[in-house]
Amino acid sequence: MTTGTLITVAPTGAESAKAEVPALPVTLDELLLTAKECEALGAAVIHVHLRDDEAQPTLDQGRLREAVAALKESTDLIVQLSSGGAVTDPEADRLAVLDAGPDMASCTMGTLNFGDDVFLNRWEFIVDLHTRMQERGIVPEYEIFDLGHLTALQRLLGKYGLPAGGHVHVDFVMGVPGGMPGTTSALVAAHQALRDLPEGTTFSATGVGRSTIPVMLASLSAGGHLRVGMEDTVTYAKGRSVESNMQLVARAVGFAQLAQRPPLTTAEARGLLGVPAAAR
């Protein structure tokens, strides 16, 4: 069992509207403040979606480059860009995310129903994303929304080799309508399926909405890591809205400490994930 806990914060996402969730960080200044606050509490990775001037999801290359540079200058966090974007984003724009020079990027391992929409991830697109990250030294986090995605990852690694950095890290995204449920039994099944992946593969888990706390507890008990943030839940408790991403990171840190698996520092997280040290 890993002795420490990797904590990732996903502060914004592409689904929630600023008008409905006023605390959602959508400007660069709001993102930077969130990043600094969450790093101080114990987050080591920031999973980034961006918004435009109207607070709509965007993969604008200029904004991506500006955000990556600002986050690297202002924090020691591992900067992980989402290559998923919004479900309507074209593949070319999603691939171009890598041009912004992040430390990491997400790589979703299959297509799924995503609420009322379809999150399309064709095999050819997955291969293209994986191999481009290999070439550029960008470390992937493989996003697993259902058990079949782990089989697809086994196939990907068998055909195209280990990722940049040499370490395989996956994130179980649980509780999305259309994907695996956010339950302990589902996490156990996903965890057992990891045995078919390279030795030393690690995992984080994300519980969407009301599954946040059950998934955190199950992940910690299985030796896994945590991703939390307003991308995944905007309710702290029944009838109580999240006031900031700090709340969610602080709760994750508290749970990790109770499990006697304190948060990894950013340097420890880089060592675990195979991400090179930050350039200064």
Tab-separated table of C-alpha atoms in Angstrom:
chain	number	residue	atom	x	y	z
A	1	MET	CA	0.000	0.000	0.000
A	2	THR	CA	1.272	3.461	-0.897
A	3	THR	CA	2.204	5.307	2.293
A	4	GLY	CA	1.107	8.751	1.150
A	5	THR	CA	-1.887	10.106	-0.730
A	6	LEU	CA	-1.737	11.935	-4.033
A	7	ILE	CA	-4.385	14.645	-3.969
A	8	THR	CA	-5.546	16.165	-7.242
A	9	VAL	CA	-7.850	19.176	-7.390
A	10	ALA	CA	-10.170	19.610	-10.374
A	11	PRO	CA	-11.487	23.110	-9.714
A	12	THR	CA	-13.701	23.994	-12.682
A	13	GLY	CA	-14.670	21.360	-15.258
A	14	ALA	CA	-16.824	22.002	-18.305
A	15	GLU	CA	-20.313	21.210	-17.014
A	16	SER	CA	-21.337	23.683	-14.292
A	17	ALA	CA	-22.508	27.183	-15.206
A	18	LYS	CA	-20.995	30.141	-13.375
A	19	ALA	CA	-24.447	31.704	-13.065
A	20	GLU	CA	-25.653	28.660	-11.155
A	21	VAL	CA	-22.417	28.107	-9.181
A	22	PRO	CA	-21.033	31.572	-8.346
A	23	ALA	CA	-18.045	30.123	-6.443
A	24	LEU	CA	-16.783	28.311	-9.552
A	25	PRO	CA	-13.323	29.647	-10.567
A	26	VAL	CA	-13.537	30.636	-14.238
A	27	THR	CA	-11.070	33.511	-14.727
A	28	LEU	CA	-7.302	33.052	-14.749
A	29	ASP	CA	-6.981	35.059	-11.549
A	30	GLU	CA	-9.585	32.875	-9.857
A	31	LEU	CA	-7.807	29.744	-11.088
A	32	LEU	CA	-4.428	30.923	-9.808
A	33	LEU	CA	-5.842	31.833	-6.396
A	34	THR	CA	-7.539	28.441	-6.167
A	35	ALA	CA	-4.315	26.701	-7.167
A	36	LYS	CA	-2.266	28.479	-4.508
A	37	GLU	CA	-4.863	27.844	-1.799
A	38	CYS	CA	-5.216	24.161	-2.621
A	39	GLU	CA	-1.457	23.623	-2.890
A	40	ALA	CA	-1.030	25.115	0.569
A	41	LEU	CA	-3.542	22.599	1.938
A	42	GLY	CA	-1.928	19.545	0.351
A	43	ALA	CA	-2.946	19.211	-3.297
A	44	ALA	CA	-0.096	18.182	-5.599
A	45	VAL	CA	-1.839	18.090	-9.010
A	46	ILE	CA	-4.269	20.511	-10.618
A	47	HIS	CA	-6.553	19.181	-13.367
A	48	VAL	CA	-7.383	22.159	-15.574
A	49	HIS	CA	-10.375	23.114	-17.705
A	50	LEU	CA	-10.577	26.717	-18.905
A	51	ARG	CA	-13.433	29.125	-19.589
A	52	ASP	CA	-13.685	32.103	-21.961
A	53	ASP	CA	-14.786	35.669	-21.190
A	54	GLU	CA	-18.408	34.485	-21.068
A	55	ALA	CA	-17.448	31.665	-18.675
A	56	GLN	CA	-18.043	29.047	-21.377
A	57	PRO	CA	-15.681	26.058	-21.760
A	58	THR	CA	-12.831	26.736	-24.162
A	59	LEU	CA	-9.754	25.036	-25.583
A	60	ASP	CA	-8.365	28.284	-26.960
A	61	GLN	CA	-4.646	27.729	-27.433
A	62	GLY	CA	-3.623	31.176	-26.212
A	63	ARG	CA	-5.567	30.778	-22.985
A	64	LEU	CA	-4.161	27.301	-22.442
A	65	ARG	CA	-0.569	28.448	-22.869
A	66	GLU	CA	-1.136	31.447	-20.598
A	67	ALA	CA	-2.715	29.318	-17.892
A	68	VAL	CA	0.010	26.654	-17.963
A	69	ALA	CA	2.769	29.273	-17.790
A	70	ALA	CA	1.060	31.167	-14.962
A	71	LEU	CA	0.410	28.036	-12.910
A	72	LYS	CA	4.007	26.866	-13.306
A	73	GLU	CA	5.324	30.299	-12.343
A	74	SER	CA	3.024	30.765	-9.345
A	75	THR	CA	2.950	27.233	-7.890
A	76	ASP	CA	4.872	23.974	-7.729
A	77	LEU	CA	1.763	22.006	-8.656
A	78	ILE	CA	1.845	19.405	-11.409
A	79	VAL	CA	-0.210	21.000	-14.179
A	80	GLN	CA	-2.524	18.483	-15.837
A	81	LEU	CA	-4.637	19.730	-18.744
A	82	SER	CA	-7.866	18.044	-19.695
A	83	SER	CA	-7.805	16.631	-23.214
A	84	GLY	CA	-11.487	15.865	-22.809
A	85	GLY	CA	-12.628	19.465	-22.889
A	86	ALA	CA	-16.382	19.640	-23.308
A	87	VAL	CA	-18.236	16.762	-24.974
A	88	THR	CA	-18.772	18.927	-28.083
A	89	ASP	CA	-15.087	19.769	-28.659
A	90	PRO	CA	-13.554	18.395	-31.891
A	91	GLU	CA	-10.670	15.934	-31.757
A	92	ALA	CA	-8.192	18.336	-33.361
A	93	ASP	CA	-8.715	20.892	-30.594
A	94	ARG	CA	-8.411	18.215	-27.930
A	95	LEU	CA	-5.097	17.012	-29.371
A	96	ALA	CA	-3.829	20.589	-29.589
A	97	VAL	CA	-4.087	20.841	-25.797
A	98	LEU	CA	-0.671	19.168	-25.714
A	99	ASP	CA	0.855	22.149	-27.545
A	100	ALA	CA	0.416	24.233	-24.378
A	101	GLY	CA	3.195	22.252	-22.678
A	102	PRO	CA	1.530	20.795	-19.570
A	103	ASP	CA	3.286	18.385	-17.208
A	104	MET	CA	0.416	15.942	-17.644
A	105	ALA	CA	-2.759	15.516	-19.658
A	106	SER	CA	-5.787	13.308	-19.295
A	107	CYS	CA	-6.437	10.447	-21.714
A	108	THR	CA	-9.932	8.976	-21.562
A	109	MET	CA	-9.900	5.323	-22.513
A	110	GLY	CA	-13.211	4.945	-24.292
A	111	THR	CA	-16.543	6.337	-25.433
A	112	LEU	CA	-19.459	6.493	-23.018
A	113	ASN	CA	-22.857	8.020	-22.499
A	114	PHE	CA	-22.278	11.140	-20.427
A	115	GLY	CA	-25.610	12.122	-18.942
A	116	ASP	CA	-27.730	13.096	-21.951
A	117	ASP	CA	-24.648	13.441	-24.179
A	118	VAL	CA	-22.048	11.124	-25.685
A	119	PHE	CA	-18.380	11.555	-24.754
A	120	LEU	CA	-16.678	10.276	-27.901
A	121	ASN	CA	-13.190	8.753	-27.652
A	122	ARG	CA	-12.407	6.712	-30.757
A	123	TRP	CA	-9.590	4.144	-30.601
A	124	GLU	CA	-7.587	6.024	-33.236
A	125	PHE	CA	-7.888	9.234	-31.228
A	126	ILE	CA	-6.752	7.506	-28.032
A	127	VAL	CA	-3.707	6.069	-29.811
A	128	ASP	CA	-2.857	9.464	-31.299
A	129	LEU	CA	-3.119	11.149	-27.905
A	130	HIS	CA	-1.038	8.470	-26.173
A	131	THR	CA	1.759	8.468	-28.749
A	132	ARG	CA	1.954	12.256	-28.968
A	133	MET	CA	2.377	12.408	-25.199
A	134	GLN	CA	5.131	9.801	-25.425
A	135	GLU	CA	6.949	11.915	-28.036
A	136	ARG	CA	6.651	15.131	-26.010
A	137	GLY	CA	7.383	13.748	-22.552
A	138	ILE	CA	3.909	14.591	-21.241
A	139	VAL	CA	2.718	12.146	-18.585
A	140	PRO	CA	-0.832	10.852	-19.087
A	141	GLU	CA	-3.478	10.169	-16.501
A	142	TYR	CA	-5.720	7.508	-18.016
A	143	GLU	CA	-9.353	8.338	-17.236
A	144	ILE	CA	-11.415	5.209	-16.566
A	145	PHE	CA	-15.190	5.675	-16.608
A	146	ASP	CA	-16.074	1.974	-16.915
A	147	LEU	CA	-14.389	-1.409	-16.531
A	148	GLY	CA	-14.008	-1.927	-20.280
A	149	HIS	CA	-11.755	1.125	-20.350
A	150	LEU	CA	-9.172	-0.832	-18.348
A	151	THR	CA	-9.187	-3.547	-21.004
A	152	ALA	CA	-8.667	-0.861	-23.640
A	153	LEU	CA	-5.728	0.496	-21.626
A	154	GLN	CA	-4.157	-2.958	-21.439
A	155	ARG	CA	-4.447	-3.181	-25.228
A	156	LEU	CA	-3.007	0.326	-25.689
A	157	LEU	CA	0.052	-0.320	-23.533
A	158	GLY	CA	0.629	-3.720	-25.116
A	159	LYS	CA	0.645	-2.281	-28.627
A	160	TYR	CA	2.243	1.131	-28.095
A	161	GLY	CA	4.336	0.857	-24.945
A	162	LEU	CA	4.498	2.547	-21.589
A	163	PRO	CA	3.668	6.237	-21.245
A	164	ALA	CA	6.143	9.069	-20.881
A	165	GLY	CA	7.786	8.736	-17.475
A	166	GLY	CA	7.337	4.954	-17.517
A	167	HIS	CA	4.667	4.853	-14.803
A	168	VAL	CA	0.993	3.991	-15.378
A	169	HIS	CA	-1.502	6.012	-13.345
A	170	VAL	CA	-5.250	5.829	-13.824
A	171	ASP	CA	-8.177	7.784	-12.434
A	172	PHE	CA	-11.455	5.989	-11.797
A	173	VAL	CA	-14.179	8.524	-12.584
A	174	MET	CA	-17.213	7.142	-10.793
A	175	GLY	CA	-20.845	8.178	-10.584
A	176	VAL	CA	-21.244	9.718	-14.057
A	177	PRO	CA	-24.645	8.734	-15.509
A	178	GLY	CA	-23.605	6.256	-18.204
A	179	GLY	CA	-20.414	5.101	-16.463
A	180	MET	CA	-19.629	2.892	-13.484
A	181	PRO	CA	-21.448	3.782	-10.263
A	182	GLY	CA	-19.726	5.520	-7.375
A	183	THR	CA	-19.890	2.557	-5.016
A	184	THR	CA	-17.419	0.536	-3.004
A	185	SER	CA	-18.244	-2.623	-4.947
A	186	ALA	CA	-17.560	-0.894	-8.277
A	187	LEU	CA	-14.232	0.438	-6.990
A	188	VAL	CA	-13.258	-3.033	-5.763
A	189	ALA	CA	-14.015	-4.471	-9.205
A	190	ALA	CA	-11.977	-1.766	-10.918
A	191	HIS	CA	-9.144	-2.216	-8.443
A	192	GLN	CA	-9.039	-5.963	-9.065
A	193	ALA	CA	-8.851	-5.347	-12.822
A	194	LEU	CA	-5.617	-3.372	-12.328
A	195	ARG	CA	-3.750	-6.671	-11.926
A	196	ASP	CA	-3.801	-6.996	-15.725
A	197	LEU	CA	-1.845	-3.738	-16.064
A	198	PRO	CA	1.916	-3.241	-15.510
A	199	GLU	CA	3.205	-3.926	-12.020
A	200	GLY	CA	3.218	-0.780	-9.907
A	201	THR	CA	0.228	0.830	-11.630
A	202	THR	CA	-1.407	3.335	-9.274
A	203	PHE	CA	-4.885	4.793	-9.201
A	204	SER	CA	-6.842	7.775	-8.015
A	205	ALA	CA	-10.607	7.838	-7.698
A	206	THR	CA	-13.139	10.574	-8.344
A	207	GLY	CA	-16.653	10.377	-6.939
A	208	VAL	CA	-19.098	12.576	-8.844
A	209	GLY	CA	-21.867	14.283	-6.906
A	210	ARG	CA	-23.233	12.371	-3.933
A	211	SER	CA	-20.712	9.548	-4.455
A	212	THR	CA	-17.817	11.820	-3.449
A	213	ILE	CA	-17.426	10.628	0.142
A	214	PRO	CA	-18.044	6.883	-0.421
A	215	VAL	CA	-15.498	6.872	-3.246
A	216	MET	CA	-12.898	8.751	-1.182
A	217	LEU	CA	-13.201	6.305	1.690
A	218	ALA	CA	-13.146	3.258	-0.578
A	219	SER	CA	-10.116	4.526	-2.501
A	220	LEU	CA	-8.110	5.223	0.631
A	221	SER	CA	-8.934	1.796	2.059
A	222	ALA	CA	-7.706	0.150	-1.163
A	223	GLY	CA	-4.420	2.063	-1.240
A	224	GLY	CA	-5.606	4.535	-3.872
A	225	HIS	CA	-5.371	8.276	-4.241
A	226	LEU	CA	-7.938	11.081	-4.436
A	227	ARG	CA	-9.257	13.611	-6.936
A	228	VAL	CA	-11.679	16.207	-5.616
A	229	GLY	CA	-12.964	19.566	-6.781
A	230	MET	CA	-15.893	21.582	-8.051
A	231	GLU	CA	-15.627	19.915	-11.451
A	232	ASP	CA	-17.005	16.800	-9.788
A	233	THR	CA	-19.267	18.079	-7.036
A	234	VAL	CA	-20.772	21.450	-6.116
A	235	THR	CA	-22.539	20.204	-2.970
A	236	TYR	CA	-20.575	19.791	0.248
A	237	ALA	CA	-23.400	18.117	2.135
A	238	LYS	CA	-27.139	17.740	1.672
A	239	GLY	CA	-28.581	21.213	1.240
A	240	ARG	CA	-25.160	22.866	1.521
A	241	SER	CA	-23.317	24.225	-1.504
A	242	VAL	CA	-19.549	24.095	-1.849
A	243	GLU	CA	-18.075	27.480	-0.976
A	244	SER	CA	-14.655	26.877	-2.536
A	245	ASN	CA	-12.362	24.147	-3.778
A	246	MET	CA	-10.397	24.613	-0.569
A	247	GLN	CA	-13.266	22.977	1.333
A	248	LEU	CA	-13.076	19.852	-0.780
A	249	VAL	CA	-9.278	19.607	-0.651
A	250	ALA	CA	-9.290	20.174	3.122
A	251	ARG	CA	-11.791	17.345	3.571
A	252	ALA	CA	-9.694	15.026	1.381
A	253	VAL	CA	-6.577	15.915	3.367
A	254	GLY	CA	-8.423	15.185	6.600
A	255	PHE	CA	-9.546	11.783	5.353
A	256	ALA	CA	-6.028	10.971	4.136
A	257	GLN	CA	-4.563	11.849	7.513
A	258	LEU	CA	-7.162	9.737	9.312
A	259	ALA	CA	-6.099	6.851	7.086
A	260	GLN	CA	-2.488	7.526	8.179
A	261	ARG	CA	-1.620	8.278	4.558
A	262	PRO	CA	-0.805	12.011	4.586
A	263	PRO	CA	-0.759	14.043	1.374
A	264	LEU	CA	2.244	13.654	-0.899
A	265	THR	CA	4.296	16.769	-1.493
A	266	THR	CA	4.573	17.981	-5.073
A	267	ALA	CA	8.113	16.577	-5.232
A	268	GLU	CA	6.923	13.183	-3.970
A	269	ALA	CA	4.043	13.258	-6.450
A	270	ARG	CA	6.439	13.937	-9.330
A	271	GLY	CA	8.523	10.977	-8.246
A	272	LEU	CA	5.493	8.717	-8.079
A	273	LEU	CA	4.070	9.724	-11.451
A	274	GLY	CA	7.338	10.048	-13.367
A	275	VAL	CA	6.880	13.778	-13.940
A	276	PRO	CA	10.201	15.666	-14.249
A	277	ALA	CA	11.088	18.218	-11.600
A	278	ALA	CA	9.727	21.690	-12.184
A	279	ALA	CA	12.057	24.000	-14.107
A	280	ARG	CA	12.964	27.147	-12.212
